Coordinates of N, CA and C in Angstrom, one line a residue:
R137 N 0.8 -1.2 0.0 CA 0.0 0.0 0.0 C 0.9 1.2 0.0
G138 N 0.4 2.3 -0.6 CA 1.1 3.5 -0.6 C 0.1 4.6 -0.3
L139 N 0.6 5.7 0.2 CA -0.3 6.9 0.5 C -0.3 7.8 -0.8
V140 N -1.4 8.1 -1.3 CA -1.6 8.9 -2.5 C -2.2 10.3 -2.0
L141 N -1.5 11.3 -2.3 CA -2.0 12.7 -2.1 C -2.5 13.2 -3.4
A142 N -3.8 13.6 -3.4 CA -4.5 13.8 -4.6 C -4.1 15.1 -5.4
T143 N -3.6 16.1 -4.7 CA -3.3 17.4 -5.4 C -1.9 17.9 -5.1
A144 N -1.4 18.8 -5.9 CA -0.1 19.4 -5.6 C -0.1 20.1 -4.3
E145 N -1.2 20.5 -3.7 CA -1.2 21.1 -2.4 C -1.2 20.1 -1.3
Y146 N -1.1 18.8 -1.7 CA -1.0 17.7 -0.7 C -2.3 17.6 0.2
R147 N -3.4 17.8 -0.4 CA -4.7 17.6 0.3 C -5.3 16.3 0.0
W148 N -6.3 15.9 0.7 CA -7.1 14.7 0.5 C -6.3 13.4 0.4
P149 N -5.5 13.1 1.4 CA -4.7 11.8 1.3 C -5.6 10.6 1.3
R150 N -5.2 9.6 0.6 CA -5.9 8.3 0.6 C -4.9 7.2 0.4
W151 N -5.2 6.0 0.9 CA -4.4 4.9 0.7 C -4.8 4.3 -0.6
S152 N -3.8 3.7 -1.3 CA -4.0 3.1 -2.6 C -3.6 1.7 -2.6
Q153 N -4.4 0.8 -3.0 CA -4.1 -0.6 -3.0 C -3.0 -0.9 -4.1
G154 N -2.1 -1.8 -3.8 CA -1.2 -2.3 -4.8 C 0.1 -1.5 -4.9
V155 N 0.1 -0.2 -4.5 CA 1.3 0.6 -4.6 C 2.2 0.3 -3.4
R156 N 3.3 -0.3 -3.6 CA 4.2 -0.7 -2.5 C 5.1 0.5 -2.2
N157 N 5.2 0.8 -0.9 CA 6.2 1.8 -0.4 C 6.2 3.1 -1.3
G158 N 5.1 3.6 -1.7 CA 5.1 4.8 -2.5 C 4.2 5.8 -2.0
L159 N 4.5 7.1 -2.3 CA 3.7 8.2 -1.9 C 3.5 9.0 -3.1
G160 N 2.3 9.2 -3.6 CA 2.0 10.1 -4.7 C 1.9 11.5 -4.3
V161 N 2.8 12.4 -4.7 CA 2.8 13.7 -4.3 C 2.8 14.7 -5.5
G162 N 1.7 15.4 -5.7 CA 1.7 16.4 -6.8 C 2.2 16.0 -8.1
G163 N 1.8 14.8 -8.6 CA 2.3 14.3 -9.9 C 3.5 13.4 -9.8
Y164 N 3.9 13.0 -8.7 CA 5.1 12.1 -8.5 C 4.8 11.0 -7.6
L165 N 5.4 9.8 -7.9 CA 5.4 8.7 -6.9 C 6.8 8.6 -6.3
I166 N 6.8 8.7 -5.0 CA 8.0 8.7 -4.2 C 8.1 7.5 -3.3
S167 N 9.2 6.8 -3.3 CA 9.3 5.6 -2.4 C 9.5 6.1 -1.0
L168 N 8.8 5.5 -0.1 CA 8.8 6.0 1.3 C 10.2 5.8 1.9
D169 N 10.9 4.8 1.5 CA 12.2 4.5 2.1 C 13.3 5.0 1.3
G170 N 13.1 5.7 0.2 CA 14.1 6.3 -0.6 C 14.9 5.3 -1.5
S171 N 14.4 4.1 -1.6 CA 15.1 3.1 -2.3 C 14.9 3.2 -3.8
E172 N 13.9 3.9 -4.3 CA 13.7 4.0 -5.7 C 13.7 5.5 -6.1
P173 N 14.1 5.8 -7.3 CA 14.0 7.2 -7.8 C 12.5 7.7 -7.9
R174 N 12.3 9.0 -7.8 CA 11.0 9.6 -7.9 C 10.5 9.3 -9.3
R175 N 9.2 8.9 -9.5 CA 8.6 8.7 -10.8 C 7.6 9.7 -11.1
D176 N 7.7 10.3 -12.3 CA 6.7 11.3 -12.8 C 5.4 10.6 -13.1
L177 N 4.3 11.0 -12.5 CA 3.0 10.5 -12.9 C 2.3 11.2 -14.0
G178 N 2.9 12.3 -14.4 CA 2.4 13.1 -15.5 C 1.4 14.2 -15.0
L179 N 1.0 15.0 -15.9 CA 0.0 16.0 -15.6 C -1.4 15.5 -15.5
G180 N -2.2 16.0 -14.7 CA -3.6 15.6 -14.6 C -4.1 15.7 -13.1
I181 N -5.4 15.6 -13.0 CA -6.0 15.7 -11.7 C -6.7 14.3 -11.4
L182 N -7.0 14.2 -10.1 CA -7.8 13.0 -9.7 C -7.2 11.7 -10.1
G183 N -5.9 11.5 -10.0 CA -5.3 10.3 -10.3 C -5.7 9.1 -9.4
R184 N -5.8 7.9 -10.0 CA -6.1 6.7 -9.2 C -5.2 5.6 -9.8
F185 N -4.9 4.7 -8.9 CA -4.1 3.5 -9.3 C -5.1 2.3 -9.5
S186 N -4.8 1.4 -10.4 CA -5.6 0.2 -10.5 C -5.4 -0.7 -9.2
P187 N -6.3 -1.6 -8.9 CA -6.1 -2.4 -7.7 C -4.8 -3.1 -7.6
D188 N -4.3 -3.5 -8.7 CA -3.0 -4.3 -8.7 C -1.8 -3.3 -8.7
G189 N -2.0 -2.0 -8.7 CA -1.0 -1.0 -8.7 C -0.2 -0.9 -10.0
E190 N -0.6 -1.6 -11.1 CA 0.1 -1.6 -12.3 C -0.3 -0.5 -13.3
T191 N -1.5 0.1 -13.1 CA -2.0 1.1 -14.0 C -2.3 2.4 -13.3
Y192 N -2.0 3.5 -13.9 CA -2.3 4.8 -13.3 C -3.4 5.5 -14.2
F193 N -4.5 5.9 -13.6 CA -5.6 6.6 -14.3 C -5.5 8.1 -13.9
T194 N -5.6 9.0 -14.9 CA -5.6 10.4 -14.5 C -6.5 11.2 -15.5
C195 N -6.7 12.5 -15.2 CA -7.5 13.3 -16.1 C -6.7 14.6 -16.4
P196 N -5.9 14.6 -17.5 CA -5.2 15.8 -17.9 C -6.1 16.7 -18.6
L197 N -5.8 18.0 -18.5 CA -6.5 19.0 -19.2 C -6.3 18.9 -20.7
V198 N -7.3 18.9 -21.5 CA -7.2 18.8 -23.0 C -6.7 20.2 -23.5
Q199 N -5.6 20.1 -24.2 CA -5.0 21.4 -24.7 C -5.9 22.1 -25.6
D200 N -5.9 23.4 -25.5 CA -6.7 24.3 -26.4 C -8.2 24.1 -26.4
S201 N -8.7 23.6 -25.3 CA -10.1 23.3 -25.2 C -10.9 24.1 -24.1
G202 N -10.2 25.0 -23.5 CA -10.9 25.7 -22.3 C -10.8 24.7 -21.1
F203 N -11.8 24.6 -20.4 CA -11.9 23.7 -19.2 C -12.4 22.4 -19.6
N204 N -11.6 21.5 -20.2 CA -12.1 20.2 -20.6 C -11.0 19.1 -20.2
F205 N -11.5 18.0 -19.6 CA -10.6 16.9 -19.2 C -11.1 15.6 -19.8
D206 N -10.1 14.8 -20.2 CA -10.4 13.4 -20.6 C -9.7 12.5 -19.7
I207 N -10.1 11.2 -19.8 CA -9.5 10.2 -18.9 C -8.4 9.4 -19.6
H208 N -7.2 9.4 -19.0 CA -6.1 8.7 -19.6 C -5.6 7.6 -18.7
A209 N -4.9 6.6 -19.2 CA -4.3 5.5 -18.4 C -3.0 5.1 -19.0
R210 N -2.1 4.6 -18.1 CA -0.8 4.1 -18.6 C -0.3 3.1 -17.6
P211 N 0.6 2.2 -18.0 CA 1.2 1.3 -17.1 C 2.1 2.2 -16.2
L212 N 2.1 1.9 -14.9 CA 2.9 2.7 -13.9 C 4.3 2.7 -14.3
D213 N 4.9 1.7 -14.9 CA 6.3 1.7 -15.2 C 6.6 2.3 -16.5
A214 N 5.6 2.8 -17.2 CA 5.8 3.5 -18.5 C 6.0 5.0 -18.3
A215 N 6.6 5.7 -19.2 CA 6.7 7.2 -19.2 C 5.3 7.8 -19.2
A216 N 5.2 9.0 -18.6 CA 4.0 9.7 -18.5 C 3.4 10.0 -19.9
E217 N 4.3 10.2 -20.9 CA 3.9 10.5 -22.2 C 3.3 9.4 -22.9
E218 N 3.4 8.2 -22.4 CA 2.9 7.0 -23.0 C 1.4 6.7 -22.6
A219 N 0.8 7.6 -21.9 CA -0.6 7.4 -21.5 C -1.5 7.3 -22.7
R220 N -2.5 6.5 -22.7 CA -3.5 6.4 -23.8 C -4.8 7.0 -23.3
V221 N -5.5 7.6 -24.3 CA -6.8 8.2 -24.0 C -7.8 7.1 -23.8
L222 N -8.5 7.0 -22.7 CA -9.6 6.0 -22.5 C -11.0 6.6 -22.8
V223 N -11.3 7.7 -22.3 CA -12.6 8.3 -22.4 C -12.4 9.8 -22.8
S224 N -13.0 10.1 -24.0 CA -12.8 11.5 -24.5 C -14.2 11.8 -25.2
G225 N -14.6 13.0 -25.0 CA -15.8 13.4 -25.6 C -16.0 14.9 -25.5
P226 N -17.2 15.4 -25.9 CA -17.4 16.8 -25.9 C -17.5 17.5 -24.5
G227 N -17.7 16.6 -23.5 CA -17.8 17.1 -22.1 C -16.6 16.9 -21.3
V228 N -16.7 17.1 -20.0 CA -15.6 16.9 -19.1 C -15.7 15.5 -18.5
E229 N -14.7 14.7 -18.8 CA -14.7 13.3 -18.3 C -13.7 13.3 -17.2
W230 N -14.1 12.8 -16.0 CA -13.2 12.9 -14.8 C -13.6 11.9 -13.8
A231 N -12.8 11.8 -12.7 CA -13.0 10.9 -11.6 C -12.9 9.5 -12.0
P232 N -11.9 9.0 -12.7 CA -11.8 7.6 -13.0 C -11.6 6.8 -11.7
T233 N -12.4 5.7 -11.6 CA -12.4 4.9 -10.4 C -12.5 3.4 -10.8
P234 N -11.4 2.7 -10.8 CA -11.4 1.3 -11.2 C -12.2 0.4 -10.1
S235 N -12.8 -0.6 -10.6 CA -13.5 -1.5 -9.7 C -12.5 -2.3 -8.8
P236 N -12.9 -2.9 -7.7 CA -11.9 -3.6 -6.9 C -11.3 -4.8 -7.6
D237 N -12.0 -5.4 -8.5 CA -11.4 -6.5 -9.3 C -10.6 -6.1 -10.5
G238 N -10.7 -4.7 -10.8 CA -9.9 -4.2 -12.0 C -10.6 -4.4 -13.3
R239 N -11.8 -4.9 -13.4 CA -12.5 -5.3 -14.6 C -13.4 -4.1 -15.2
Y240 N -13.7 -3.1 -14.4 CA -14.5 -2.0 -14.8 C -13.9 -0.7 -14.3
L241 N -14.4 0.4 -15.0 CA -13.9 1.7 -14.7 C -15.2 2.6 -14.6
A242 N -15.4 3.1 -13.4 CA -16.5 4.1 -13.3 C -15.9 5.5 -13.4
Y243 N -16.7 6.4 -13.9 CA -16.2 7.8 -14.1 C -17.4 8.8 -14.2
S244 N -17.1 10.0 -14.1 CA -18.1 11.1 -14.3 C -17.9 11.8 -15.6
S245 N -19.0 12.2 -16.2 CA -19.0 13.0 -17.4 C -20.2 13.9 -17.5
D246 N -19.9 15.1 -18.0 CA -21.1 16.1 -18.2 C -21.5 16.2 -19.6
E247 N -21.2 15.2 -20.4 CA -21.5 15.2 -21.9 C -23.0 15.5 -22.1
S248 N -23.9 15.1 -21.2 CA -25.3 15.2 -21.4 C -25.8 16.6 -21.0
G249 N -24.9 17.4 -20.5 CA -25.3 18.7 -20.0 C -25.3 18.8 -18.5
I250 N -25.3 17.7 -17.8 CA -25.2 17.6 -16.3 C -24.2 16.4 -16.0
N251 N -23.6 16.5 -14.9 CA -22.7 15.4 -14.5 C -23.5 14.1 -14.3
E252 N -23.0 13.0 -14.9 CA -23.6 11.7 -14.6 C -22.4 10.7 -14.4
V253 N -22.7 9.6 -13.8 CA -21.7 8.5 -13.6 C -21.9 7.4 -14.6
Y254 N -20.9 7.0 -15.3 CA -20.9 6.0 -16.3 C -19.9 4.8 -15.9
L255 N -20.1 3.7 -16.5 CA -19.3 2.5 -16.3 C -18.9 2.0 -17.6
T256 N -17.6 1.5 -17.7 CA -17.1 0.9 -18.9 C -16.3 -0.3 -18.5
T257 N -16.1 -1.2 -19.4 CA -15.2 -2.4 -19.1 C -13.7 -1.9 -19.1
W258 N -12.9 -2.6 -18.4 CA -11.5 -2.3 -18.4 C -10.7 -3.6 -18.5
P259 N -9.7 -3.7 -19.4 CA -9.1 -2.7 -20.1 C -9.6 -2.5 -21.6
D260 N -10.5 -3.4 -22.0 CA -10.9 -3.3 -23.4 C -11.9 -2.3 -23.8
L261 N -12.6 -1.6 -22.8 CA -13.5 -0.5 -23.1 C -14.6 -0.9 -24.1
T262 N -15.2 -2.1 -24.0 CA -16.2 -2.6 -24.9 C -17.6 -2.3 -24.6
G263 N -17.9 -1.9 -23.4 CA -19.3 -1.6 -23.0 C -19.3 -0.2 -22.4
R264 N -20.5 0.3 -22.3 CA -20.7 1.6 -21.6 C -22.1 1.6 -21.0
W265 N -22.2 1.9 -19.7 CA -23.5 1.9 -19.0 C -23.6 3.2 -18.2
Q266 N -24.8 3.8 -18.2 CA -25.1 5.0 -17.4 C -25.5 4.4 -16.0
V267 N -24.8 4.8 -15.0 CA -25.1 4.4 -13.6 C -26.1 5.3 -12.9
S268 N -25.9 6.6 -13.0 CA -26.7 7.6 -12.3 C -27.9 8.0 -13.2
R269 N -28.9 8.5 -12.6 CA -30.1 9.1 -13.3 C -30.4 10.4 -12.7
G270 N -30.4 11.5 -13.5 CA -30.7 12.8 -13.0 C -29.6 13.5 -12.3
G271 N -28.4 13.1 -12.6 CA -27.2 13.7 -12.0 C -26.4 12.8 -11.1
G272 N -25.1 12.9 -11.2 CA -24.2 12.1 -10.3 C -22.8 12.4 -10.6
M273 N -22.0 12.3 -9.6 CA -20.5 12.5 -9.7 C -19.8 11.8 -8.6
W274 N -18.5 11.8 -8.6 CA -17.6 11.2 -7.6 C -17.9 9.7 -7.3
P275 N -17.8 8.9 -8.4 CA -18.1 7.4 -8.1 C -17.1 6.8 -7.2
H276 N -17.6 5.9 -6.4 CA -16.8 5.1 -5.5 C -17.3 3.7 -5.3
W277 N -16.5 2.7 -5.4 CA -16.9 1.3 -5.4 C -17.0 0.8 -3.9
K278 N -18.0 0.0 -3.6 CA -18.0 -0.8 -2.4 C -16.8 -1.8 -2.5
G279 N -16.2 -2.1 -1.4 CA -15.0 -2.9 -1.3 C -15.1 -4.2 -2.1
D280 N -16.3 -4.9 -2.1 CA -16.4 -6.1 -2.8 C -16.9 -6.0 -4.3
G281 N -17.1 -4.7 -4.7 CA -17.5 -4.4 -6.1 C -19.0 -4.6 -6.3
S282 N -19.8 -4.9 -5.3 CA -21.2 -5.1 -5.5 C -22.1 -3.9 -5.6
E283 N -21.5 -2.7 -5.3 CA -22.2 -1.5 -5.4 C -21.3 -0.3 -5.9
I284 N -21.9 0.6 -6.5 CA -21.2 1.9 -6.8 C -22.0 3.0 -6.1
Y285 N -21.2 3.8 -5.3 CA -21.8 4.9 -4.7 C -21.4 6.2 -5.5
Y286 N -22.3 7.2 -5.4 CA -22.0 8.4 -6.1 C -22.8 9.5 -5.4
A287 N -22.3 10.8 -5.6 CA -23.0 11.9 -5.0 C -23.8 12.6 -6.0
T288 N -25.0 13.2 -5.5 CA -25.7 14.1 -6.3 C -25.5 15.5 -5.6
N289 N -26.3 16.5 -6.0 CA -26.1 17.7 -5.3 C -26.7 17.7 -3.9
R290 N -27.5 16.7 -3.6 CA -28.2 16.6 -2.3 C -28.0 15.4 -1.5
E291 N -27.5 14.3 -2.1 CA -27.4 13.1 -1.4 C -26.4 12.1 -2.0
I292 N -26.2 11.0 -1.2 CA -25.3 10.0 -1.6 C -26.2 8.8 -2.1
M293 N -25.9 8.3 -3.3 CA -26.8 7.2 -3.9 C -25.9 6.0 -4.0
A294 N -26.6 4.8 -4.1 CA -26.0 3.5 -4.2 C -26.7 2.8 -5.4
V295 N -25.9 2.1 -6.2 CA -26.5 1.3 -7.3 C -25.8 -0.1 -7.2
T296 N -26.7 -1.1 -7.1 CA -26.1 -2.5 -7.1 C -25.5 -2.9 -8.4
V297 N -24.5 -3.6 -8.3 CA -23.8 -4.1 -9.5 C -23.8 -5.7 -9.4
D298 N -24.5 -6.3 -10.4 CA -24.6 -7.7 -10.4 C -23.9 -8.3 -11.6
R299 N -22.8 -9.1 -11.3 CA -22.0 -9.6 -12.4 C -22.1 -11.1 -12.5
S300 N -23.2 -11.7 -12.0 CA -23.3 -13.1 -12.0 C -23.6 -13.6 -13.4
D301 N -24.3 -12.9 -14.2 CA -24.6 -13.2 -15.6 C -24.4 -12.0 -16.5
G302 N -23.1 -11.7 -16.8 CA -22.9 -10.5 -17.6 C -22.8 -9.3 -16.6
L303 N -23.4 -8.2 -16.9 CA -23.5 -7.0 -16.0 C -24.9 -6.5 -16.0
S304 N -25.4 -6.3 -14.8 CA -26.7 -5.7 -14.6 C -26.6 -4.7 -13.4
L305 N -27.1 -3.5 -13.7 CA -27.1 -2.4 -12.7 C -28.5 -2.2 -12.1
G306 N -28.5 -2.0 -10.8 CA -29.8 -1.7 -10.2 C -30.2 -0.3 -10.4
R307 N -31.3 0.1 -9.8 CA -31.8 1.5 -9.9 C -31.2 2.2 -8.7
P308 N -30.9 3.5 -8.9 CA -30.4 4.3 -7.8 C -31.4 4.5 -6.7

């Protein structure tokens, strides 16, 4: 486990599964014992690691687009410039949140005119499902992957995730 600090101002610390002896600080991964050189995580906000610690998801600003973010991912051992675009669209795509088993990626997008939470498969990106209804942001998985939580402007919602026969989402 490693401690990940979500912004350059070192706010909102959280533990990240799979990252051994590392501290994410303002775009860098730093070994806690000094045994490894500092690694550049690249530009972006709201970075998250995959459960196995091998992939880094982030939301860099799309150049020359005003205030627009896309979701990128790259192997943690690859250079920051090797990130590939996962989710891109006319809206702001943000808050990438991998499922505990690493098979799905939840995220927020305002492509419909309001923020909603979506789900796609990972790493193949073959499906896409809308999780929230009438607004949603900041997705977070239950530890066993059986629910996705998200915030609206007024409350916290939960949606069941049934993967016993494909993928089925409950109602918020």
